[in-house]
């Protein structure tokens, strides 16, 4: 592991490149669009627009290889892409539920190419969406959106640049016009596993400080062990291999301990779903969601 970290590129926050994992999950969302609508776990019509040259070049061949990809996705070790789609769907549903229950604003932490501000523009009905990310990711997204004005016509987005590990979230949000103490829906998708424990704690405290009662946070976590069975060490190694793209997985917590973690930061878990639940609820074409990764929703 230390070798991977030593020879992998510099940490994301120390460079001027946008996240590769953000682009990888967007590629999976773009690929899902190539399936018949009835077979999709999610529909994100904006995903292809965010792909860079490599992503665009891979899209065709990977779409043509869907039967092969599905065979891999049925294997115990092949569930990551399905998990990424299932967690997106879970958070979509939580968002829609929160909007119906009166959420007044949306905060997306580590937004990457999350397109919910546009996908759900009608449901959001001009409620503000604050998208927070490292400067290179935030700027790349802003440039793509500016270059496709017609595609992204709807949406009420405020962009906030931050490094969670170094900067104070509440202050940055205040400057962006975020209104504290409002009922807020917070999305923290695919981010916490890349942070250290102190930054996870500080971010949860910051979210608690700025959000009003009745707010919800939806997030996903890695269990830190690699899940059940004899393949756990392989899954742990796969998680560590992300160091090769400069985005090593640092933070893991078992599902039972996650309930405690959120409680300690003022949130009560209302829903939690791991591989069996995500597979049963959302997966199609015989695909399985990855073990050791799970989603949560918690109320403040
Ligand atoms: C796997 S991507 C997920 C993107 C998006 N939430 C999604 O699910 O499509 C991780 C995101 O977290 C952001 N991120 C990682 N470390 C960060 C940090 N220290 N501060 C702010 N954002 C960070 C990355 O720039 C990237 O956009």
XYZ file of C-alpha atoms and ligand atoms in Angstrom:
327
model
C 0.000 0.000 0.000
C 2.737 2.434 0.922
C 4.490 1.549 -2.356
C 1.312 2.349 -4.303
C 1.088 5.685 -2.520
C 4.763 6.413 -3.027
C 4.780 5.744 -6.761
C 1.259 6.969 -7.509
C 0.792 10.588 -8.646
C 0.567 13.431 -6.133
C -2.636 13.710 -4.110
C -5.517 15.324 -5.965
C -5.636 18.363 -3.682
C -1.947 19.080 -4.384
C -2.371 19.275 -8.170
C -4.244 21.299 -10.764
C -5.923 18.294 -12.389
C -9.623 17.458 -12.025
C -10.580 14.184 -10.333
C -10.268 11.052 -12.466
C -12.683 9.109 -10.260
C -15.279 11.819 -10.928
C -14.789 11.239 -14.646
C -14.898 7.426 -14.251
C -18.280 7.486 -12.508
C -19.553 9.888 -15.166
C -18.421 7.441 -17.856
C -20.472 4.708 -16.149
C -23.486 7.018 -16.072
C -22.970 7.822 -19.761
C -22.744 4.101 -20.578
C -26.014 3.433 -18.764
C -27.677 5.802 -21.200
C -26.837 3.376 -24.030
C -29.127 0.724 -22.518
C -32.865 0.519 -23.189
C -34.685 2.855 -20.763
C -36.350 -0.082 -18.991
C -32.959 -1.580 -18.157
C -31.300 1.564 -16.782
C -30.531 1.964 -13.107
C -30.405 5.721 -13.639
C -30.855 8.114 -16.561
C -28.366 10.978 -16.676
C -28.638 12.562 -20.094
C -25.973 15.129 -19.163
C -23.204 12.622 -18.340
C -21.722 12.330 -21.867
C -21.275 16.102 -22.105
C -18.757 16.046 -19.220
C -16.495 13.368 -20.674
C -12.998 14.344 -21.802
C -11.286 12.964 -24.908
C -10.411 9.612 -23.278
C -13.888 9.101 -21.872
C -15.484 9.915 -25.218
C -13.113 7.526 -27.015
C -13.953 4.725 -24.556
C -17.710 5.224 -24.697
C -18.352 3.457 -28.025
C -16.175 0.359 -27.452
C -17.405 -0.042 -23.868
C -21.050 0.295 -24.955
C -20.455 -2.377 -27.624
C -18.957 -4.598 -24.921
C -22.020 -4.355 -22.642
C -22.707 -8.134 -22.684
C -19.122 -8.759 -21.528
C -19.333 -5.978 -18.941
C -22.574 -7.489 -17.635
C -20.910 -10.882 -17.235
C -18.196 -9.219 -15.154
C -20.839 -7.251 -13.224
C -22.467 -10.532 -12.131
C -19.219 -11.622 -10.475
C -18.513 -11.061 -6.797
C -15.613 -8.734 -7.664
C -17.280 -6.943 -10.571
C -19.842 -4.827 -8.773
C -18.223 -1.400 -8.576
C -19.870 0.139 -11.656
C -23.276 -1.228 -10.582
C -22.728 0.141 -7.081
C -21.905 3.592 -8.460
C -25.182 3.598 -10.416
C -27.211 2.208 -7.493
C -25.877 4.810 -5.050
C -26.788 7.548 -7.545
C -30.331 6.176 -7.808
C -30.647 5.901 -4.018
C -29.583 9.539 -3.631
C -31.926 10.622 -6.471
C -34.819 9.087 -4.556
C -33.717 10.706 -1.281
C -33.457 14.082 -3.027
C -36.969 13.850 -4.476
C -38.337 12.785 -1.085
C -36.585 15.718 0.640
C -37.901 18.224 -1.920
C -41.435 16.931 -1.379
C -40.866 17.307 2.377
C -39.896 20.970 1.996
C -36.113 21.113 1.571
C -35.279 24.715 0.671
C -31.778 24.303 -0.778
C -29.374 21.576 -1.896
C -25.700 21.275 -0.990
C -23.538 18.923 -3.076
C -20.160 18.212 -1.454
C -17.496 16.938 -3.869
C -19.978 17.509 -6.680
C -17.835 16.281 -9.572
C -20.108 16.014 -12.632
C -23.272 15.484 -10.597
C -26.025 16.797 -12.918
C -28.948 16.698 -10.500
C -29.304 20.491 -10.602
C -30.252 20.032 -14.281
C -31.802 16.541 -14.245
C -34.261 17.630 -11.541
C -34.612 21.295 -12.529
C -38.426 20.970 -12.607
C -38.634 19.388 -9.152
C -36.076 21.849 -7.732
C -38.174 24.725 -9.081
C -35.373 27.337 -8.771
C -34.337 26.226 -5.286
C -30.586 26.928 -5.104
C -28.043 24.132 -5.496
C -24.585 24.777 -3.982
C -21.969 22.617 -5.696
C -18.727 22.332 -3.746
C -15.479 20.866 -5.108
C -11.741 21.384 -5.435
C -10.920 24.335 -7.749
C -9.752 22.313 -10.815
C -12.867 20.107 -10.802
C -15.172 23.036 -10.172
C -13.576 25.137 -12.922
C -13.600 22.311 -15.480
C -17.302 21.728 -14.846
C -18.091 25.448 -15.060
C -16.232 25.717 -18.389
C -18.133 22.759 -19.895
C -21.454 24.173 -18.756
C -20.609 27.603 -20.151
C -19.707 25.990 -23.480
C -23.093 24.187 -23.625
C -25.414 26.988 -22.559
C -28.484 25.548 -24.271
C -28.034 22.055 -22.808
C -27.713 23.468 -19.295
C -30.326 26.207 -19.626
C -32.228 25.255 -16.459
C -30.739 25.047 -13.021
C -29.892 27.442 -10.238
C -26.318 26.541 -9.366
C -23.800 28.298 -7.124
C -20.269 26.980 -7.398
C -18.044 26.861 -4.312
C -14.338 26.022 -4.526
C -12.795 24.352 -1.497
C -10.334 21.757 -0.243
C -12.234 20.066 2.586
C -8.941 19.103 4.219
C -7.660 22.666 4.450
C -10.498 25.157 4.301
C -13.488 25.990 6.449
C -16.712 24.974 4.713
C -19.183 27.295 6.541
C -17.197 30.423 5.633
C -16.986 29.404 1.979
C -20.720 28.692 1.880
C -21.565 32.064 3.467
C -19.622 33.846 0.719
C -21.571 31.918 -1.918
C -24.918 33.059 -0.533
C -25.868 29.822 1.219
C -28.484 30.544 3.891
C -27.644 28.875 7.196
C -30.295 27.095 9.286
C -32.530 26.399 6.302
C -33.862 22.909 5.700
C -31.191 21.542 3.366
C -30.633 18.350 1.404
C -26.941 17.472 1.456
C -25.307 15.082 -1.017
C -21.901 13.627 -0.134
C -21.523 10.967 -2.787
C -18.279 9.118 -3.464
C -16.203 11.547 -1.402
C -15.814 10.513 2.263
C -13.708 7.390 1.484
C -11.051 9.662 -0.085
C -10.713 11.899 2.982
C -8.877 11.276 6.244
C -10.888 10.655 9.420
C -10.280 14.163 10.807
C -11.612 15.743 7.586
C -14.675 13.470 7.623
C -15.370 14.585 11.225
C -14.797 18.256 10.430
C -17.039 18.118 7.348
C -19.899 16.466 9.240
C -19.566 19.108 11.985
C -19.596 21.852 9.367
C -22.709 20.390 7.704
C -24.439 20.182 11.058
C -23.508 23.786 11.825
C -24.933 25.234 8.600
C -28.059 23.101 8.091
C -31.371 23.612 9.824
C -33.390 20.999 11.714
C -35.095 18.483 9.436
C -32.195 18.594 6.960
C -31.006 15.325 5.405
C -27.564 14.148 4.382
C -27.217 11.312 1.858
C -23.768 9.777 1.579
C -21.924 6.588 0.861
C -19.104 4.862 2.662
C -16.577 2.044 2.382
C -16.592 -0.500 5.207
C -12.798 -0.525 5.516
C -12.597 -4.332 5.616
C -13.381 -5.321 2.034
C -16.646 -7.003 3.040
C -17.467 -10.632 3.734
C -15.795 -13.779 2.441
C -12.394 -14.833 1.231
C -12.266 -12.092 -1.426
C -12.058 -9.316 1.177
C -8.255 -8.882 0.775
C -8.705 -8.535 -3.005
C -11.324 -5.823 -2.496
C -9.030 -4.042 -0.020
C -6.208 -4.133 -2.536
C -8.513 -2.798 -5.267
C -9.478 0.120 -2.992
C -5.814 0.893 -2.307
C -5.007 0.681 -6.028
C -6.876 3.971 -6.475
C -3.637 5.501 -5.160
C -2.371 4.882 -8.696
C -4.590 7.718 -9.939
C -3.691 9.913 -6.953
C -7.011 9.305 -5.172
C -6.231 6.683 -2.483
C -9.045 5.395 -0.298
C -8.294 6.491 3.276
C -11.469 6.279 5.295
C -13.437 3.130 6.069
C -16.124 2.468 8.660
C -18.371 -0.535 9.257
C -22.107 0.078 8.718
C -22.966 -0.298 12.427
C -20.228 2.166 13.391
C -21.417 4.604 10.709
C -24.727 4.964 12.576
C -22.717 5.955 15.675
C -20.449 8.271 13.676
C -23.421 10.175 12.269
C -25.120 10.249 15.674
C -22.002 11.784 17.241
C -22.240 14.559 14.647
C -25.928 15.226 15.234
C -27.510 13.057 12.515
C -29.788 10.039 12.948
C -29.620 7.413 10.215
C -33.043 6.948 8.618
C -32.028 4.504 5.918
C -29.006 2.367 5.109
C -28.531 0.005 2.162
C -25.660 -2.350 1.392
C -24.959 -4.698 -1.489
C -27.972 -7.036 -1.044
C -30.497 -4.183 -0.719
C -29.038 -2.105 -3.560
C -28.927 -5.131 -5.863
C -32.492 -6.154 -5.038
C -33.890 -2.635 -5.374
C -32.157 -1.260 -8.422
C -29.822 -3.590 -10.318
C -30.879 -4.914 -13.729
C -29.462 -7.409 -16.258
C -28.319 -9.730 -13.443
C -25.806 -7.156 -12.179
C -24.753 -7.067 -8.510
C -23.788 -4.109 -6.373
C -20.294 -4.315 -4.843
C -19.773 -5.727 -1.365
C -18.173 -3.440 1.242
C -19.752 -0.243 -0.114
C -23.030 1.135 1.221
C -25.275 4.179 1.220
C -26.975 6.072 4.024
C -29.481 8.820 4.593
C -29.508 10.626 7.935
C -31.583 13.452 9.412
C -30.341 16.378 11.421
C -15.568 9.988 -6.961
S -15.742 11.693 -7.264
C -17.495 11.837 -6.984
C -18.111 12.980 -7.725
C -19.614 13.114 -7.591
N -20.032 13.282 -6.230
C -20.316 11.930 -8.229
O -20.729 11.037 -7.498
O -20.409 11.902 -9.454
C -15.017 12.475 -5.846
C -15.151 13.998 -5.838
O -14.673 14.506 -4.576
C -13.863 15.653 -4.808
N -12.897 15.760 -3.709
C -11.960 14.836 -3.347
N -11.194 15.312 -2.346
C -11.659 16.567 -2.064
C -11.274 17.578 -1.124
N -10.252 17.400 -0.287
N -11.966 18.737 -1.119
C -13.007 18.938 -1.987
N -13.432 18.006 -2.889
C -12.751 16.843 -2.933
C -13.198 15.362 -6.154
O -12.715 16.531 -6.787
C -14.330 14.673 -6.922
O -15.126 15.585 -7.640
